Amino acid sequence: MSGHCNICNELGCVETNHLTPSQQAKSVGLKSLTQVSQITGVSLNTLTNWHRDKPALFRIVLLGCFADIGA
């Protein structure tokens, strides 16, 4: 990831709580949040809500998707 974090203004910040849902999906090796939605059948809106309200669940979903695609 390049550029400055919008939260801490650190160059190349990788703090998962500072990343957008899409950036966090990409950080674990997925193509996009849309890919996560397609794999899980969960809407983008719900995934975004999980990112905000249930970050541990969101991370588990991302890791499960990554495992599912066999990357």
XYZ file of C-alpha atoms in Angstrom:
71
model
C 0.000 0.000 0.000
C 1.386 3.397 -0.839
C 0.602 6.889 0.316
C -0.214 8.259 3.728
C -2.781 6.747 6.060
C -5.842 8.990 6.443
C -5.963 8.191 10.174
C -2.391 8.406 11.466
C -0.788 10.105 8.430
C 1.975 7.483 8.447
C 3.458 6.566 5.083
C 2.453 3.021 4.089
C 0.469 2.357 7.278
C -0.740 -1.248 7.492
C -2.768 -1.024 10.705
C -5.894 -2.999 9.832
C -8.130 -0.657 11.816
C -6.874 2.199 9.616
C -7.632 0.418 6.340
C -10.873 0.567 4.403
C -12.707 -2.762 4.020
C -11.391 -3.072 0.464
C -7.827 -2.249 1.484
C -7.998 -4.820 4.261
C -9.254 -7.484 1.820
C -6.354 -6.697 -0.497
C -3.917 -6.782 2.423
C -4.673 -10.478 2.998
C -4.260 -11.347 -0.682
C -7.758 -10.996 -2.090
C -8.561 -8.987 -5.216
C -11.302 -6.805 -3.771
C -14.182 -6.562 -1.353
C -16.414 -7.494 -4.287
C -14.555 -10.804 -4.522
C -15.311 -11.407 -0.829
C -18.980 -10.652 -1.489
C -19.066 -13.067 -4.417
C -17.401 -15.874 -2.435
C -19.569 -15.455 0.671
C -22.871 -14.289 -0.785
C -22.814 -11.428 1.741
C -23.623 -7.944 0.467
C -20.977 -5.242 0.257
C -23.006 -3.168 2.708
C -23.048 -5.966 5.286
C -19.320 -6.596 4.853
C -18.665 -2.894 5.379
C -20.818 -2.936 8.515
C -18.912 -5.983 9.826
C -15.626 -4.164 9.185
C -16.863 -1.275 11.331
C -18.875 -3.128 13.998
C -17.385 -6.635 14.136
C -13.740 -6.358 13.053
C -12.768 -9.818 14.342
C -15.577 -11.449 12.342
C -14.630 -9.426 9.270
C -11.007 -10.576 9.505
C -12.059 -14.215 9.913
C -14.273 -13.911 6.828
C -11.354 -12.468 4.846
C -9.021 -15.248 5.960
C -11.665 -17.854 5.140
C -12.065 -16.416 1.647
C -8.310 -16.435 1.171
C -8.176 -20.095 2.235
C -11.139 -20.921 -0.015
C -9.484 -19.593 -3.157
C -6.376 -21.613 -2.373
C -4.051 -18.674 -2.826
